[in-house]
mmCIF file of C-alpha atoms (C1' of nucleotides) in Angstrom:
data_model
loop_
_atom_site.group_PDB
_atom_site.id
_atom_site.type_symbol
_atom_site.label_atom_id
_atom_site.label_comp_id
_atom_site.label_asym_id
_atom_site.label_seq_id
_atom_site.Cartn_x
_atom_site.Cartn_y
_atom_site.Cartn_z
ATOM 1 C CA MET A 1 150.446 280.073 111.688
ATOM 2 C CA VAL A 2 148.347 277.013 111.409
ATOM 3 C CA ASP A 3 150.038 275.511 108.398
ATOM 4 C CA GLY A 4 153.670 276.465 108.786
ATOM 5 C CA ASP A 5 155.679 278.290 106.124
ATOM 6 C CA ARG A 6 154.002 276.700 103.139
ATOM 7 C CA SER A 7 153.461 278.214 99.684
ATOM 8 C CA GLU A 8 155.874 278.488 96.751
ATOM 9 C CA ASN A 9 158.191 275.855 98.062
ATOM 10 C CA LEU A 10 158.370 274.212 94.692
ATOM 11 C CA ASP A 11 162.151 273.980 94.591
ATOM 12 C CA GLY A 12 162.268 271.928 97.728
ATOM 13 C CA ILE A 13 159.302 269.783 96.828
ATOM 14 C CA PHE A 14 160.430 268.817 93.342
ATOM 15 C CA SER A 15 163.981 268.390 94.502
ATOM 16 C CA ALA A 16 162.819 266.113 97.303
ATOM 17 C CA ILE A 17 160.822 263.843 95.039
ATOM 18 C CA SER A 18 163.547 263.738 92.410
ATOM 19 C CA ASP A 19 165.408 261.136 94.438
ATOM 20 C CA PRO A 20 164.236 257.537 93.934
ATOM 21 C CA THR A 21 164.890 256.509 97.525
ATOM 22 C CA ARG A 22 162.839 259.419 98.739
ATOM 23 C CA ARG A 23 160.008 258.589 96.354
ATOM 24 C CA ALA A 24 160.089 255.010 97.614
ATOM 25 C CA ILE A 25 159.928 256.238 101.194
ATOM 26 C CA LEU A 26 156.905 258.327 100.354
ATOM 27 C CA GLN A 27 155.191 255.434 98.651
ATOM 28 C CA GLN A 28 155.901 253.157 101.567
ATOM 29 C CA LEU A 29 154.694 255.832 103.937
ATOM 30 C CA GLY A 30 151.476 255.913 101.985
ATOM 31 C CA GLN A 31 150.551 252.641 103.656
ATOM 32 C CA GLY A 32 150.606 254.426 106.994
ATOM 33 C CA PRO A 33 152.970 256.116 109.490
ATOM 34 C CA GLU A 34 156.161 254.360 110.494
ATOM 35 C CA ARG A 35 159.174 254.697 112.755
ATOM 36 C CA VAL A 36 162.488 255.778 111.206
ATOM 37 C CA THR A 37 164.299 252.504 111.854
ATOM 38 C CA GLU A 38 161.404 250.554 110.438
ATOM 39 C CA ILE A 39 161.471 252.626 107.264
ATOM 40 C CA ALA A 40 165.210 252.237 107.011
ATOM 41 C CA ARG A 41 165.076 248.468 107.252
ATOM 42 C CA ARG A 42 163.528 248.318 103.757
ATOM 43 C CA PHE A 43 166.367 250.154 102.052
ATOM 44 C CA PRO A 44 169.882 249.027 101.282
ATOM 45 C CA VAL A 45 171.439 252.104 102.847
ATOM 46 C CA SER A 46 172.362 253.002 106.379
ATOM 47 C CA LEU A 47 169.927 254.279 108.974
ATOM 48 C CA ASN A 48 171.738 257.610 108.894
ATOM 49 C CA ALA A 49 171.188 257.977 105.190
ATOM 50 C CA VAL A 50 167.473 257.342 105.614
ATOM 51 C CA SER A 51 167.364 259.768 108.499
ATOM 52 C CA LYS A 52 168.806 262.445 106.253
ATOM 53 C CA HIS A 53 166.309 261.640 103.528
ATOM 54 C CA LEU A 54 163.528 262.033 106.036
ATOM 55 C CA ILE A 55 164.862 265.405 107.098
ATOM 56 C CA VAL A 56 164.850 266.497 103.481
ATOM 57 C CA LEU A 57 161.286 265.296 103.056
ATOM 58 C CA GLU A 58 160.287 267.012 106.269
ATOM 59 C CA ARG A 59 161.808 270.331 105.240
ATOM 60 C CA ALA A 60 159.936 270.097 101.966
ATOM 61 C CA GLY A 61 156.808 269.627 104.054
ATOM 62 C CA LEU A 62 156.061 266.217 102.598
ATOM 63 C CA VAL A 63 156.535 264.376 105.859
ATOM 64 C CA ARG A 64 155.390 265.181 109.350
ATOM 65 C CA ARG A 65 156.994 263.804 112.451
ATOM 66 C CA GLU A 66 155.399 262.917 115.750
ATOM 67 C CA ILE A 67 157.922 262.193 118.475
ATOM 68 C CA ARG A 68 156.785 259.565 120.912
ATOM 69 C CA GLY A 69 159.416 258.940 123.464
ATOM 70 C CA ARG A 70 162.442 257.690 121.604
ATOM 71 C CA ASP A 71 160.469 256.827 118.478
ATOM 72 C CA HIS A 72 159.802 259.261 115.662
ATOM 73 C CA LEU A 73 156.579 258.452 113.879
ATOM 74 C CA CYS A 74 156.713 259.725 110.307
ATOM 75 C CA SER A 75 153.596 260.343 108.292
ATOM 76 C CA LEU A 76 152.709 261.977 105.020
ATOM 77 C CA ASN A 77 151.463 265.465 104.358
ATOM 78 C CA GLY A 78 149.508 265.882 101.153
ATOM 79 C CA GLN A 79 149.625 269.648 100.835
ATOM 80 C CA PRO A 80 153.005 269.974 99.055
ATOM 81 C CA LEU A 81 152.001 267.360 96.512
ATOM 82 C CA ARG A 82 148.921 269.394 95.802
ATOM 83 C CA GLU A 83 151.145 272.396 95.111
ATOM 84 C CA ALA A 84 153.430 270.408 92.864
ATOM 85 C CA SER A 85 150.486 268.943 91.031
ATOM 86 C CA ALA A 86 148.978 272.388 90.649
ATOM 87 C CA TRP A 87 152.127 273.724 89.019
ATOM 88 C CA ILE A 88 152.318 270.848 86.574
ATOM 89 C CA GLU A 89 148.656 271.068 85.678
ATOM 90 C CA ARG A 90 148.918 274.807 85.184
ATOM 91 C CA MET A 91 151.808 274.214 82.793
ATOM 92 C CA ARG A 92 149.948 271.553 80.936
ATOM 93 C CA GLY A 93 147.003 273.873 80.698
ATOM 94 C CA TYR A 94 149.133 276.518 79.017
ATOM 95 C CA TRP A 95 150.442 274.036 76.473
ATOM 96 C CA GLU A 96 148.173 271.158 75.566
ATOM 97 C CA GLU A 97 146.243 273.411 73.209
ATOM 98 C CA ARG A 98 149.195 274.243 71.067
ATOM 99 C CA LEU A 99 150.969 271.025 71.925
ATOM 100 C CA ASP A 100 148.711 268.676 70.061
ATOM 101 C CA ALA A 101 149.417 270.274 66.761
ATOM 102 C CA LEU A 102 153.055 270.870 67.533
ATOM 103 C CA GLU A 103 153.803 267.334 68.599
ATOM 104 C CA ARG A 104 152.282 265.825 65.532
ATOM 105 C CA HIS A 105 154.334 268.221 63.491
ATOM 106 C CA ILE A 106 157.573 267.248 65.229
ATOM 107 C CA ALA A 107 156.783 263.565 65.197
ATOM 108 C CA ALA A 108 156.173 263.669 61.481
ATOM 109 C CA LYS A 109 159.412 265.492 60.908
ATOM 110 C CA GLN A 110 161.247 262.927 63.033
ATOM 111 C CA LYS A 111 159.775 259.952 61.266
ATOM 112 C CA ALA A 112 160.671 261.442 57.921
ATOM 113 C CA GLY A 113 164.203 262.746 58.326
ATOM 114 C CA ARG A 114 165.618 261.382 61.550
ATOM 115 C CA LYS A 115 166.680 257.901 60.264
ATOM 116 C CA MET B 1 160.966 252.956 68.778
ATOM 117 C CA VAL B 2 158.772 255.859 67.923
ATOM 118 C CA ASP B 3 159.149 257.750 71.143
ATOM 119 C CA GLY B 4 162.720 257.204 72.214
ATOM 120 C CA ASP B 5 163.811 255.715 75.555
ATOM 121 C CA ARG B 6 161.038 257.239 77.619
ATOM 122 C CA SER B 7 159.275 255.715 80.631
ATOM 123 C CA GLU B 8 160.386 255.769 84.261
ATOM 124 C CA ASN B 9 162.513 258.810 83.761
ATOM 125 C CA LEU B 10 161.100 260.381 86.874
ATOM 126 C CA ASP B 11 164.468 261.187 88.438
ATOM 127 C CA GLY B 12 165.481 263.316 85.507
ATOM 128 C CA ILE B 13 162.092 264.940 85.116
ATOM 129 C CA PHE B 14 161.607 265.977 88.723
ATOM 130 C CA SER B 15 165.231 266.975 89.030
ATOM 131 C CA ALA B 16 164.918 269.132 85.919
ATOM 132 C CA ILE B 17 161.862 271.007 87.144
ATOM 133 C CA SER B 18 163.269 271.464 90.635
ATOM 134 C CA ASP B 19 165.351 274.375 89.395
ATOM 135 C CA PRO B 20 163.534 277.721 89.276
ATOM 136 C CA THR B 21 165.381 278.944 86.194
ATOM 137 C CA ARG B 22 164.457 275.783 84.368
ATOM 138 C CA ARG B 23 160.826 276.102 85.429
ATOM 139 C CA ALA B 24 160.856 279.680 84.165
ATOM 140 C CA ILE B 25 162.303 278.530 80.851
ATOM 141 C CA LEU B 26 159.539 275.978 80.526
ATOM 142 C CA GLN B 27 156.887 278.536 81.299
ATOM 143 C CA GLN B 28 158.338 280.970 78.809
ATOM 144 C CA LEU B 29 158.581 278.206 76.267
ATOM 145 C CA GLY B 30 154.896 277.587 76.786
ATOM 146 C CA GLN B 31 154.240 280.710 74.750
ATOM 147 C CA GLY B 32 155.881 279.033 71.772
ATOM 148 C CA PRO B 33 159.236 277.776 70.477
ATOM 149 C CA GLU B 34 162.255 280.021 70.739
ATOM 150 C CA ARG B 35 165.945 280.203 69.872
ATOM 151 C CA VAL B 36 168.497 279.617 72.624
ATOM 152 C CA THR B 37 169.906 283.147 72.591
ATOM 153 C CA GLU B 38 166.421 284.581 72.681
ATOM 154 C CA ILE B 39 165.542 282.480 75.705
ATOM 155 C CA ALA B 40 168.775 283.444 77.410
ATOM 156 C CA ARG B 41 168.145 287.151 76.992
ATOM 157 C CA ARG B 42 165.356 286.967 79.570
ATOM 158 C CA PHE B 43 167.538 285.569 82.337
ATOM 159 C CA PRO B 44 170.247 287.226 84.376
ATOM 160 C CA VAL B 45 172.744 284.461 83.675
ATOM 161 C CA SER B 46 175.122 283.797 80.832
ATOM 162 C CA LEU B 47 174.141 282.216 77.546
ATOM 163 C CA ASN B 48 176.250 279.221 78.469
ATOM 164 C CA ALA B 49 174.335 278.680 81.666
ATOM 165 C CA VAL B 50 171.037 278.733 79.793
ATOM 166 C CA SER B 51 172.468 276.408 77.197
ATOM 167 C CA LYS B 52 173.289 273.915 79.931
ATOM 168 C CA HIS B 53 169.834 274.255 81.421
ATOM 169 C CA LEU B 54 168.353 273.512 78.027
ATOM 170 C CA ILE B 55 170.495 270.402 77.703
ATOM 171 C CA VAL B 56 169.228 269.229 81.064
ATOM 172 C CA LEU B 57 165.641 269.858 80.005
ATOM 173 C CA GLU B 58 166.266 268.086 76.727
ATOM 174 C CA ARG B 59 167.743 265.008 78.388
ATOM 175 C CA ALA B 60 164.728 264.868 80.655
ATOM 176 C CA GLY B 61 162.638 264.895 77.506
ATOM 177 C CA LEU B 62 160.875 268.122 78.428
ATOM 178 C CA VAL B 63 162.309 270.090 75.542
ATOM 179 C CA ARG B 64 162.767 269.189 71.925
ATOM 180 C CA ARG B 65 165.238 270.882 69.649
ATOM 181 C CA GLU B 66 164.964 271.554 65.963
ATOM 182 C CA ILE B 67 168.210 272.710 64.412
ATOM 183 C CA ARG B 68 167.724 275.184 61.604
ATOM 184 C CA GLY B 69 171.019 276.262 60.282
ATOM 185 C CA ARG B 70 172.846 277.911 63.125
ATOM 186 C CA ASP B 71 169.705 278.413 65.169
ATOM 187 C CA HIS B 72 168.369 275.855 67.612
ATOM 188 C CA LEU B 73 164.607 276.124 67.947
ATOM 189 C CA CYS B 74 163.520 274.806 71.339
ATOM 190 C CA SER B 75 159.990 273.655 71.977
ATOM 191 C CA LEU B 76 158.124 271.841 74.706
ATOM 192 C CA ASN B 77 157.268 268.178 74.963
ATOM 193 C CA GLY B 78 154.294 267.389 77.139
ATOM 194 C CA GLN B 79 154.860 263.673 77.636
ATOM 195 C CA PRO B 80 157.273 263.858 80.606
ATOM 196 C CA LEU B 81 154.973 266.206 82.468
ATOM 197 C CA ARG B 82 152.216 263.697 81.968
ATOM 198 C CA GLU B 83 154.415 261.045 83.581
ATOM 199 C CA ALA B 84 155.304 263.314 86.473
ATOM 200 C CA SER B 85 151.686 264.239 86.957
ATOM 201 C CA ALA B 86 150.705 260.588 86.835
ATOM 202 C CA TRP B 87 153.136 259.691 89.615
ATOM 203 C CA ILE B 88 151.923 262.498 91.842
ATOM 204 C CA GLU B 89 148.280 261.702 91.255
ATOM 205 C CA ARG B 90 148.915 258.039 91.957
ATOM 206 C CA MET B 91 150.494 258.987 95.257
ATOM 207 C CA ARG B 92 147.658 261.303 96.134
ATOM 208 C CA GLY B 93 145.283 258.522 95.300
ATOM 209 C CA TYR B 94 146.972 256.220 97.793
ATOM 210 C CA TRP B 95 146.767 258.814 100.553
ATOM 211 C CA GLU B 96 143.880 261.274 100.387
ATOM 212 C CA GLU B 97 141.578 258.623 101.811
ATOM 213 C CA ARG B 98 143.511 258.177 105.001
ATOM 214 C CA LEU B 99 144.906 261.686 104.897
ATOM 215 C CA ASP B 100 141.742 263.526 105.699
ATOM 216 C CA ALA B 101 141.363 261.842 109.027
ATOM 217 C CA LEU B 102 145.072 261.803 109.731
ATOM 218 C CA GLU B 103 145.674 265.464 109.064
ATOM 219 C CA ARG B 104 142.886 266.577 111.282
ATOM 220 C CA HIS B 105 144.335 264.346 113.954
ATOM 221 C CA ILE B 106 147.833 265.803 113.630
ATOM 222 C CA ALA B 107 146.597 269.357 113.386
ATOM 223 C CA ALA B 108 144.601 268.956 116.555
ATOM 224 C CA LYS B 109 147.559 267.490 118.371
ATOM 225 C CA GLN B 110 149.753 270.355 117.186
ATOM 226 C CA LYS B 111 147.347 273.042 118.257
ATOM 227 C CA ALA B 112 146.972 271.430 121.654
ATOM 228 C CA GLY B 113 150.442 270.395 122.785
ATOM 229 C CA ARG B 114 153.013 271.951 120.519
ATOM 230 C CA LYS B 115 153.630 275.235 122.452
ATOM 231 C "C1'" DA C 1 187.011 284.465 51.639
ATOM 232 C "C1'" DT C 2 186.225 286.957 55.644
ATOM 233 C "C1'" DC C 3 183.723 288.267 59.358
ATOM 234 C "C1'" DA C 4 180.004 288.034 62.565
ATOM 235 C "C1'" DC C 5 176.980 285.317 64.948
ATOM 236 C "C1'" DC C 6 174.923 280.957 67.207
ATOM 237 C "C1'" DG C 7 175.397 277.498 70.424
ATOM 238 C "C1'" DT C 8 178.218 273.969 72.567
ATOM 239 C "C1'" DC C 9 182.473 272.181 74.543
ATOM 240 C "C1'" DA C 10 186.204 272.535 78.018
ATOM 241 C "C1'" DA C 11 188.211 273.807 82.120
ATOM 242 C "C1'" DC C 12 187.612 275.624 86.329
ATOM 243 C "C1'" DC C 13 185.293 276.914 90.812
ATOM 244 C "C1'" DA C 14 182.193 276.878 94.958
ATOM 245 C "C1'" DT C 15 178.305 274.630 96.793
ATOM 246 C "C1'" DT C 16 175.226 270.912 97.431
ATOM 247 C "C1'" DT C 17 174.205 266.088 97.653
ATOM 248 C "C1'" DG C 18 173.990 261.265 99.045
ATOM 249 C "C1'" DG C 19 176.576 258.210 101.203
ATOM 250 C "C1'" DT C 20 179.698 256.406 104.893
ATOM 251 C "C1'" DT C 21 181.398 255.722 110.027
ATOM 252 C "C1'" DG C 22 181.651 257.202 114.672
ATOM 253 C "C1'" DA C 23 180.033 259.960 118.644
ATOM 254 C "C1'" DT C 24 176.226 261.909 121.229
ATOM 255 C "C1'" DG C 25 171.731 262.759 123.709
ATOM 256 C "C1'" DG C 26 167.364 260.707 125.072
ATOM 257 C "C1'" DT C 27 164.263 257.269 126.385
ATOM 258 C "C1'" DA C 28 162.932 252.413 127.880
ATOM 259 C "C1'" DG C 29 163.587 248.333 130.465
ATOM 260 C "C1'" DC C 30 165.699 245.745 133.783
ATOM 261 C "C1'" DG D 1 171.883 252.863 137.796
ATOM 262 C "C1'" DC D 2 173.262 250.119 133.891
ATOM 263 C "C1'" DT D 3 172.411 248.709 129.521
ATOM 264 C "C1'" DA D 4 170.215 248.611 125.107
ATOM 265 C "C1'" DC D 5 168.047 251.005 121.700
ATOM 266 C "C1'" DC D 6 166.376 255.122 118.745
ATOM 267 C "C1'" DA D 7 167.510 258.823 115.963
ATOM 268 C "C1'" DT D 8 170.288 262.812 115.008
ATOM 269 C "C1'" DC D 9 174.724 265.279 114.911
ATOM 270 C "C1'" DA D 10 179.520 265.647 113.147
ATOM 271 C "C1'" DA D 11 183.142 264.921 110.150
ATOM 272 C "C1'" DC D 12 184.464 263.317 106.079
ATOM 273 C "C1'" DC D 13 184.337 261.914 101.038
ATOM 274 C "C1'" DA D 14 183.238 261.461 96.040
ATOM 275 C "C1'" DA D 15 180.237 262.967 92.750
ATOM 276 C "C1'" DA D 16 176.961 266.091 90.841
ATOM 277 C "C1'" DT D 17 175.243 270.946 90.222
ATOM 278 C "C1'" DG D 18 174.992 275.710 88.626
ATOM 279 C "C1'" DG D 19 177.705 279.189 87.522
ATOM 280 C "C1'" DT D 20 181.688 281.548 85.207
ATOM 281 C "C1'" DT D 21 185.125 282.640 81.107
ATOM 282 C "C1'" DG D 22 187.334 281.336 76.994
ATOM 283 C "C1'" DA D 23 187.939 278.533 72.834
ATOM 284 C "C1'" DC D 24 185.893 276.179 69.128
ATOM 285 C "C1'" DG D 25 183.061 274.367 64.889
ATOM 286 C "C1'" DG D 26 179.181 275.630 61.925
ATOM 287 C "C1'" DT D 27 176.345 278.556 59.435
ATOM 288 C "C1'" DG D 28 175.005 283.051 57.252
ATOM 289 C "C1'" DA D 29 175.937 287.280 55.035
ATOM 290 C "C1'" DT D 30 178.663 290.420 52.631
#
DNA sequence: ATCACCGTCAACCATTTGGTTGATGGTAGC
DNA sequence: GCTACCATCAACCAAATGGTTGACGGTGAT
């Protein structure tokens, strides 16, 4: 298996990026790979907490880890985000059409009766 | 405020769509608005469970509710998905550039040394 | 007015989650 | 071979999650 156990991991992916600390880690990691301790230094929580966050991100496939001696170099993996994005866009594709009309309808109703 | 307390609700949005039942509800709801009981009939859990899921989706802004007598008509709201999509695309924008080179690098290293 | 139905609220339960501190296994540097 | 450092493991804790059953307040229909 070249790519690991990918595909239909949406639970883990969305769950992983639902945490603000984890999103911040990902954003930071977007600037380039970093060691665990170095990542942790930017957050007001313990190293252990960050380590756990990284494990979560890794299991969701969002982060890859390259062990170099005693350092763990963490880097991003774009594939899961592509999956997540694909799901959202598929959803929006289903709606959008009907949504335009519907939302105007609701908005009007809200403006009128809702206070 | 026309739109409520939106903006930077990403925690709630991603958390809401990280549950498979909730994603299924959203997909089903994409076909058009439905009553709570009607939605619940399609899932192997109790009405109460679905009711709670709908409350979660509503608080995340993904579902709107129009009360018509004793029926609650649930419909989709596209805005939060747009926010979620925007965050993901922003992230992908940051990476992508560096990711192409990086991923080939990692993949090569994995194929070579990893077992 | 009664009865049935719709959906939520309340209490409870097991599991997961995000955090802590402390111990442990590796690796690097003297 | 010590000693320092890197990161995870382990145990623990409080809070949140997803599920259940049962009770309740509204609305509709007869």
